Short mmCIF file of C-alpha atoms in Angstrom, two decimals:
data_model
loop_
_atom_site.label_atom_id
_atom_site.label_comp_id
_atom_site.label_asym_id
_atom_site.label_seq_id
_atom_site.Cartn_x
_atom_site.Cartn_y
_atom_site.Cartn_z
CA MET A 1 2.44 98.52 -41.44
CA SER A 2 1.46 98.36 -37.86
CA SER A 3 1.45 94.97 -36.02
CA THR A 4 -1.53 93.61 -34.09
CA PRO A 5 -0.96 93.68 -30.34
CA ALA A 6 -0.50 90.26 -28.63
CA HIS A 7 -3.33 90.86 -26.21
CA ARG A 8 -5.74 91.10 -29.18
CA LEU A 9 -4.52 87.80 -30.78
CA LEU A 10 -5.05 85.71 -27.62
CA PRO A 11 -8.88 85.77 -27.72
CA LEU A 12 -8.82 84.80 -31.40
CA LEU A 13 -6.63 81.76 -30.65
CA LEU A 14 -8.92 80.63 -27.84
CA LEU A 15 -11.98 80.84 -30.09
CA ALA A 16 -10.28 78.74 -32.78
CA THR A 17 -9.23 76.07 -30.28
CA GLY A 18 -12.72 75.81 -28.81
CA ALA A 19 -14.23 75.30 -32.22
CA THR A 20 -11.85 72.43 -32.90
CA VAL A 21 -12.74 70.76 -29.60
CA LEU A 22 -16.46 71.09 -30.26
CA ARG A 23 -16.04 69.59 -33.72
CA ALA A 24 -14.12 66.60 -32.24
CA GLN A 25 -16.78 66.01 -29.57
CA SER A 26 -19.53 66.08 -32.14
CA THR A 27 -17.92 63.10 -33.93
CA THR A 28 -19.53 59.88 -32.54
CA PRO A 29 -17.78 56.43 -32.42
CA ALA A 30 -20.23 55.24 -35.04
CA ASP A 31 -18.70 57.71 -37.50
CA ASP A 32 -15.23 56.18 -37.07
CA ASP A 33 -14.56 53.51 -39.71
CA LEU A 34 -11.95 51.80 -37.51
CA MET A 35 -14.36 51.32 -34.60
CA THR A 36 -17.02 49.81 -36.85
CA ASN A 37 -14.68 47.40 -38.59
CA GLU A 38 -16.25 43.94 -38.23
CA SER A 39 -12.88 42.16 -38.39
CA VAL A 40 -11.68 44.03 -35.30
CA GLU A 41 -14.84 43.16 -33.38
CA SER A 42 -14.54 39.52 -34.33
CA ARG A 43 -10.95 39.42 -33.15
CA ILE A 44 -11.92 40.95 -29.83
CA GLY A 45 -14.56 38.28 -29.47
CA GLU A 46 -12.08 35.52 -30.21
CA LEU A 47 -9.76 36.80 -27.50
CA GLY A 48 -12.50 36.34 -24.94
CA ARG A 49 -13.24 32.79 -25.89
CA ARG A 50 -11.75 29.87 -23.93
CA ALA A 51 -8.96 27.98 -25.62
CA PRO A 52 -9.97 24.46 -26.69
CA GLU A 53 -8.94 21.53 -24.52
CA PRO A 54 -5.75 19.78 -25.71
CA ILE A 55 -6.23 16.44 -27.40
CA GLU A 56 -4.68 13.54 -25.47
CA VAL A 57 -2.92 11.08 -27.74
CA THR A 58 -2.46 7.62 -26.19
CA PRO A 59 -0.89 4.47 -27.65
CA ALA A 60 -3.29 2.17 -29.39
CA ASP A 61 -4.10 -0.88 -27.28
CA ALA A 62 -2.57 -4.07 -28.59
CA ARG A 63 -4.69 -7.19 -28.62
CA GLY A 64 -4.59 -8.86 -25.22
CA MET A 65 -3.26 -5.72 -23.51
CA SER A 66 -4.75 -2.65 -21.89
CA ILE A 67 -3.43 0.86 -21.42
CA ASP A 68 -2.51 -0.05 -17.83
CA ASP A 69 0.06 -2.51 -19.16
CA LEU A 70 1.92 0.38 -20.80
CA ARG A 71 2.20 2.42 -17.62
CA PRO A 72 5.13 2.02 -15.19
CA PRO A 73 4.45 -0.09 -12.09
CA GLY A 74 3.02 1.79 -9.13
CA ALA A 75 4.69 -0.27 -6.45
CA ARG A 76 6.09 1.68 -3.53
CA LEU A 77 9.82 1.01 -3.21
CA VAL A 78 12.19 1.73 -0.36
CA ARG A 79 15.36 3.42 -1.60
CA GLU A 80 18.53 1.34 -1.89
CA GLY A 81 20.89 1.80 1.05
CA ALA A 82 18.15 2.35 3.61
CA PHE A 83 18.76 0.49 6.87
CA LEU A 84 15.74 -0.97 8.63
CA THR A 85 16.06 -1.47 12.38
CA ASN A 86 14.08 -3.95 14.48
CA ARG A 87 11.36 -4.61 11.92
CA ARG A 88 8.84 -7.18 13.07
CA GLY A 89 7.70 -9.70 10.48
CA ARG A 90 7.61 -13.24 9.18
CA VAL A 91 9.42 -15.30 6.55
CA ALA A 92 7.50 -17.08 3.78
CA GLN A 93 8.69 -19.07 0.78
CA LEU A 94 7.43 -18.79 -2.78
CA SER A 95 7.07 -21.91 -4.87
CA THR A 96 9.80 -20.38 -7.07
CA GLY A 97 12.22 -21.00 -4.18
CA HIS A 98 12.58 -17.35 -3.18
CA TRP A 99 12.09 -16.29 0.41
CA VAL A 100 10.11 -13.19 1.33
CA TYR A 101 10.02 -11.05 4.47
CA LEU A 102 6.50 -9.90 5.36
CA PHE A 103 6.61 -6.78 7.54
CA ASP A 104 4.12 -6.17 10.34
CA ALA A 105 2.52 -2.75 10.61
CA ASP A 106 3.83 -0.39 13.28
CA GLU A 107 1.74 1.48 15.86
CA SER A 108 0.62 4.01 13.26
CA GLY A 109 -0.51 1.25 10.91
CA ASP A 110 2.30 1.71 8.36
CA ALA A 111 4.45 -1.15 7.07
CA GLU A 112 7.13 -1.61 4.44
CA PRO A 113 6.08 -3.60 1.38
CA PRO A 114 7.06 -7.29 1.29
CA MET A 115 10.68 -7.75 0.22
CA LEU A 116 12.59 -10.65 -1.26
CA LEU A 117 15.40 -11.82 1.02
CA SER A 118 18.96 -11.62 -0.30
CA PRO A 119 21.02 -14.83 -0.03
CA SER A 120 23.36 -14.98 2.99
CA LEU A 121 24.21 -17.08 6.02
CA ARG A 122 21.75 -14.97 8.00
CA LEU A 123 18.97 -16.04 5.65
CA THR A 124 20.09 -19.65 6.07
CA GLU A 125 19.68 -19.30 9.83
CA MET A 126 16.24 -17.70 9.52
CA VAL A 127 15.10 -20.45 7.14
CA ARG A 128 16.37 -23.13 9.52
CA VAL A 129 14.45 -21.59 12.43
CA THR A 130 11.30 -21.27 10.32
CA GLU A 131 11.40 -24.88 9.14
CA ALA A 132 12.22 -26.29 12.57
CA ARG A 133 9.18 -24.76 14.29
CA PRO A 134 5.65 -26.09 13.78
CA ASP A 135 4.07 -22.67 14.29
CA THR A 136 4.60 -19.40 12.43
CA VAL A 137 7.78 -17.71 13.63
CA THR A 138 7.81 -13.96 14.18
CA PHE A 139 11.17 -12.23 13.74
CA LEU A 140 12.62 -8.91 14.78
CA ALA A 141 15.13 -8.21 12.00
CA SER A 142 17.52 -5.40 11.09
CA GLY A 143 19.27 -5.05 7.76
CA GLU A 144 19.90 -3.16 4.53
CA VAL A 145 17.57 -2.62 1.59
CA PHE A 146 18.51 -3.02 -2.08
CA VAL A 147 16.67 -2.39 -5.35
CA TYR A 148 16.80 -4.61 -8.43
CA HIS A 149 14.47 -4.38 -11.42
CA ASN A 150 11.79 -2.43 -9.52
CA ARG A 151 11.76 -4.80 -6.55
CA ASN A 152 13.10 -4.41 -3.03
CA TYR A 153 15.51 -6.92 -1.51
CA PHE A 154 16.19 -7.15 2.22
CA MET A 155 19.60 -8.26 3.53
CA PRO A 156 19.19 -9.09 7.25
CA GLN A 157 22.27 -8.47 9.37
CA SER A 158 20.79 -9.47 12.72
CA PHE A 159 17.55 -10.97 13.96
CA ALA A 160 15.78 -12.32 17.02
CA THR A 161 12.67 -14.45 17.40
CA LEU A 162 9.67 -13.21 19.32
CA PRO A 163 7.37 -15.40 21.42
CA THR A 164 4.07 -16.33 19.85
CA PRO A 165 1.15 -14.80 21.78
CA SER A 166 -0.89 -17.56 23.38
CA ASP A 167 -4.08 -15.51 23.62
CA ARG A 168 -4.65 -15.11 19.89
CA SER A 169 -7.69 -16.86 18.51
CA ALA A 170 -7.74 -19.03 15.42
CA ASP A 171 -9.70 -16.33 13.59
CA GLU A 172 -7.01 -13.74 14.38
CA LEU A 173 -4.27 -16.02 13.15
CA GLU A 174 -6.15 -16.81 9.96
CA ALA A 175 -6.74 -13.08 9.39
CA ARG A 176 -3.02 -12.47 9.79
CA ASP A 177 -2.16 -15.18 7.28
CA GLN A 178 -4.70 -13.79 4.84
CA ALA A 179 -3.19 -10.32 5.26
CA ASP A 180 0.21 -11.79 4.40
CA ARG A 181 -1.21 -13.30 1.23
CA ASP A 182 -2.80 -10.01 0.26
CA ALA A 183 0.43 -8.11 0.90
CA ILE A 184 2.50 -10.49 -1.19
CA ALA A 185 0.11 -10.35 -4.16
CA THR A 186 1.68 -7.12 -5.43
CA LEU A 187 5.18 -8.55 -5.11
CA VAL A 188 4.51 -11.76 -7.02
CA LYS A 189 2.56 -10.08 -9.82
CA GLY A 190 4.51 -10.76 -12.97
CA PHE A 191 7.37 -12.30 -10.97
CA ALA A 192 7.01 -15.95 -11.94
CA THR A 193 6.84 -17.45 -15.39
CA ASP A 194 4.55 -20.12 -16.74
CA ASP A 195 7.15 -22.73 -15.84
CA ASP A 196 7.25 -21.60 -12.21
CA VAL A 197 3.59 -21.62 -11.25
CA GLU A 198 0.24 -22.81 -12.40
CA MET A 199 -1.51 -19.93 -14.16
CA ALA A 200 -5.12 -19.09 -13.48
CA THR A 201 -7.57 -20.67 -15.91
CA ASP A 202 -8.79 -17.25 -17.11
CA GLY A 203 -5.28 -16.14 -18.08
CA SER A 204 -5.02 -13.58 -15.32
CA ASP A 205 -2.15 -13.07 -12.88
CA PRO A 206 -0.56 -16.11 -11.21
CA SER A 207 -2.46 -17.26 -8.18
CA VAL A 208 -0.96 -16.08 -4.92
CA GLU A 209 -1.80 -19.46 -3.46
CA SER A 210 0.28 -21.16 -6.15
CA LEU A 211 3.24 -18.87 -5.50
CA LEU A 212 3.18 -18.94 -1.73
CA VAL A 213 4.15 -22.16 0.00
CA PRO A 214 1.18 -22.88 2.27
CA PHE A 215 1.73 -21.85 5.87
CA ASN A 216 -0.64 -21.82 8.82
CA THR A 217 -0.58 -22.32 12.58
CA GLU A 218 -1.39 -26.02 12.55
CA ARG A 219 1.33 -28.60 13.08
CA ARG A 220 2.31 -30.03 9.73
CA GLU A 221 5.18 -31.64 7.88
CA ARG A 222 7.50 -28.89 6.67
CA ARG A 223 9.50 -28.84 3.47
CA VAL A 224 13.09 -29.11 4.63
CA ASN A 225 15.79 -27.82 2.33
CA PRO A 226 18.77 -30.23 2.39
CA ALA A 227 21.13 -27.27 2.20
CA VAL A 228 19.91 -25.94 5.55
CA ALA A 229 18.89 -29.15 7.31
CA GLY A 230 20.80 -30.69 10.18
CA GLY A 231 21.25 -27.51 12.20
CA ARG A 232 24.66 -26.62 10.70
CA THR A 233 25.71 -23.64 8.63
CA ASP A 234 29.22 -24.87 7.89
CA GLN A 235 30.46 -24.04 4.41
CA PRO A 236 32.59 -26.25 2.15
CA ALA A 237 36.30 -25.64 2.28
CA SER A 238 36.28 -24.59 -1.37
CA LEU A 239 34.11 -21.56 -0.66
CA ARG A 240 35.21 -18.11 0.36
CA ARG A 241 34.10 -17.21 3.87
CA GLU A 242 31.18 -14.83 4.31
CA GLY A 243 32.34 -11.29 4.95
CA ALA A 244 35.50 -11.59 2.84
CA MET A 245 36.15 -8.66 0.52
CA LEU A 246 36.97 -8.87 -3.16
CA VAL A 247 39.11 -5.92 -4.29
CA LEU A 248 39.35 -5.03 -7.99
CA GLN A 249 39.34 -8.67 -9.02
CA ARG A 250 39.45 -9.19 -12.78
CA GLY A 251 36.82 -11.40 -14.37
CA HIS A 252 33.79 -11.72 -16.63
CA MET A 253 30.04 -11.92 -16.15
CA ARG A 254 28.46 -15.23 -17.11
CA ARG A 255 25.06 -16.85 -16.71
CA ASN A 256 24.95 -19.73 -14.22
CA ARG A 257 22.91 -22.92 -14.55
CA GLU A 258 19.86 -21.14 -13.14
CA GLY A 259 20.11 -18.32 -15.65
CA LEU A 260 21.33 -15.78 -13.08
CA TRP A 261 24.41 -13.62 -13.44
CA SER A 262 27.69 -14.80 -11.90
CA PHE A 263 31.14 -13.27 -11.72
CA VAL A 264 33.82 -15.65 -13.03
CA ILE A 265 37.32 -14.75 -11.86
CA ASP A 266 40.05 -14.85 -14.50
CA ASN A 267 43.12 -17.04 -13.97
CA ASP A 268 46.48 -17.07 -15.68
CA ALA A 269 46.78 -19.75 -18.35
CA ASP A 270 49.64 -21.48 -16.54
CA VAL A 271 48.08 -21.33 -13.07
CA ALA A 272 45.53 -23.89 -11.88
CA PRO A 273 42.32 -22.48 -10.38
CA SER A 274 42.53 -22.04 -6.62
CA ARG A 275 39.90 -23.10 -4.13
CA GLY A 276 38.50 -19.58 -3.92
CA ASP A 277 38.16 -19.03 -7.65
CA LEU A 278 34.73 -20.61 -8.07
CA PRO A 279 32.10 -18.41 -9.77
CA LEU A 280 30.28 -16.04 -7.45
CA ALA A 281 26.58 -15.43 -8.01
CA LEU A 282 25.88 -11.70 -8.05
CA GLU A 283 23.56 -10.30 -5.39
CA PRO A 284 20.63 -8.22 -6.72
CA CYS A 285 21.25 -4.46 -6.47
CA LEU A 286 21.26 -1.32 -8.60
CA LEU A 287 24.94 -1.75 -9.44
CA LEU A 288 24.19 -5.16 -10.93
CA GLU A 289 21.70 -3.49 -13.27
CA GLU A 290 24.48 -1.21 -14.54
CA MET A 291 26.78 -4.19 -15.06
CA GLU A 292 24.02 -6.03 -16.94
CA GLU A 293 23.52 -3.07 -19.27
CA LEU A 294 27.24 -2.91 -20.02
CA VAL A 295 27.33 -6.59 -20.93
CA ARG A 296 24.14 -6.26 -22.95
CA VAL A 297 25.67 -3.52 -25.11
CA HIS A 298 29.23 -4.84 -25.49
CA GLY A 299 28.84 -8.57 -24.92
CA GLU A 300 30.17 -11.01 -22.33
CA GLN A 301 33.74 -10.61 -23.58
CA VAL A 302 34.02 -7.36 -21.58
CA ALA A 303 36.51 -7.79 -18.72
CA LEU A 304 35.60 -6.12 -15.44
CA ARG A 305 37.45 -5.37 -12.23
CA VAL A 306 34.97 -5.77 -9.40
CA SER A 307 35.08 -5.03 -5.69
CA GLY A 308 32.49 -6.29 -3.25
CA ARG A 309 31.53 -8.36 -0.22
CA VAL A 310 31.20 -12.14 -0.25
CA PHE A 311 28.20 -14.05 1.15
CA VAL A 312 27.39 -17.76 1.48
CA TYR A 313 24.02 -19.41 0.90
CA GLN A 314 23.15 -23.07 0.27
CA GLY A 315 26.71 -24.09 -0.51
CA GLU A 316 27.41 -21.28 -2.98
CA ASN A 317 29.27 -17.99 -2.84
CA TYR A 318 27.48 -14.75 -3.60
CA LEU A 319 29.06 -11.38 -4.31
CA LEU A 320 27.47 -8.04 -3.49
CA PRO A 321 29.28 -5.64 -5.87
CA THR A 322 30.18 -2.25 -4.45
CA MET A 323 32.09 -0.89 -7.47
CA PHE A 324 33.38 -2.01 -10.86
CA LEU A 325 35.71 -0.80 -13.59
CA VAL A 326 35.99 -1.82 -17.21
CA ASP A 327 39.38 -3.46 -17.72
CA TYR A 328 40.12 -1.98 -21.12
CA ASP A 329 42.25 -4.13 -23.41
CA PRO A 330 44.02 -2.17 -26.19
CA SER A 331 43.74 -5.21 -28.45
CA GLY A 332 39.99 -4.69 -28.41
CA ASN A 333 37.65 -6.18 -25.82
CA LEU A 334 34.97 -3.51 -26.26
CA VAL A 335 32.96 -4.37 -29.34
CA PRO A 336 29.65 -2.64 -30.08
CA GLY A 337 26.76 -4.96 -29.40
CA GLN A 338 24.84 -3.85 -32.50
#
């Protein structure tokens, strides 16, 4: 049998291939079952649709509350440890007894929010100057900032008084006082209790006027605190001097007669208390919040070793804690609080 030459088979292969291509081109998309499948078209359409907006789930409002009450406060706080230098402002007293530093705006119009003043001899001096002058005293103060329960505290370390401008009109002075009241409104919101101030008749926030001891530029009789009257800042001999350091002193946290936290130093059973072992009220700061949480969980029987700096205000010692350790007792002084 003779074989067919290769050059004769090539044309036959080309003809067969062309026929296959023509047959494929003659098949329209409509003839393809996959392309006409309605489920595929519907899926393609779904892909082009926009995803539905997510549903926001919010807590149900309780009676007498709004959703704003459930949100965190929006107050602008200065970080703890910041040092403010030569800040111009005034000192005002709340009817709760707390003193507040009201900052003036700088050249750019910015000002720190009002801050509660931390107890110290420096505050005693500023209060004495404020109460001794018939007009509003303007200070230039420098000091450190602390944070306690979402509020700023200002610890002045130095201050000077500035002369009162004589060319300011009564309207300007009244506008300044009104600005002070407006600035302090955010600070006092929710600060006082029903026992501290007279609540508004409509049940809203405490009146700023009821929280702020009235102050204006007219000569008037000032409320003089006996603890700072007489022009002296001497401290009783039983108190520790301001500036003294407490180093890893063992003691317990207790509430004082005003309901504030104090540090009570432990003494040996056979040793009488010394003159410097009186309770020290704890200065507000972030570290105090940590100490409070520890006592809340484990109870007041927890013994602590605390280091810090001592201050004096109105005949009492205050302690600004800088560090603390739990003085663990193997016999068991850490008991779960639940």
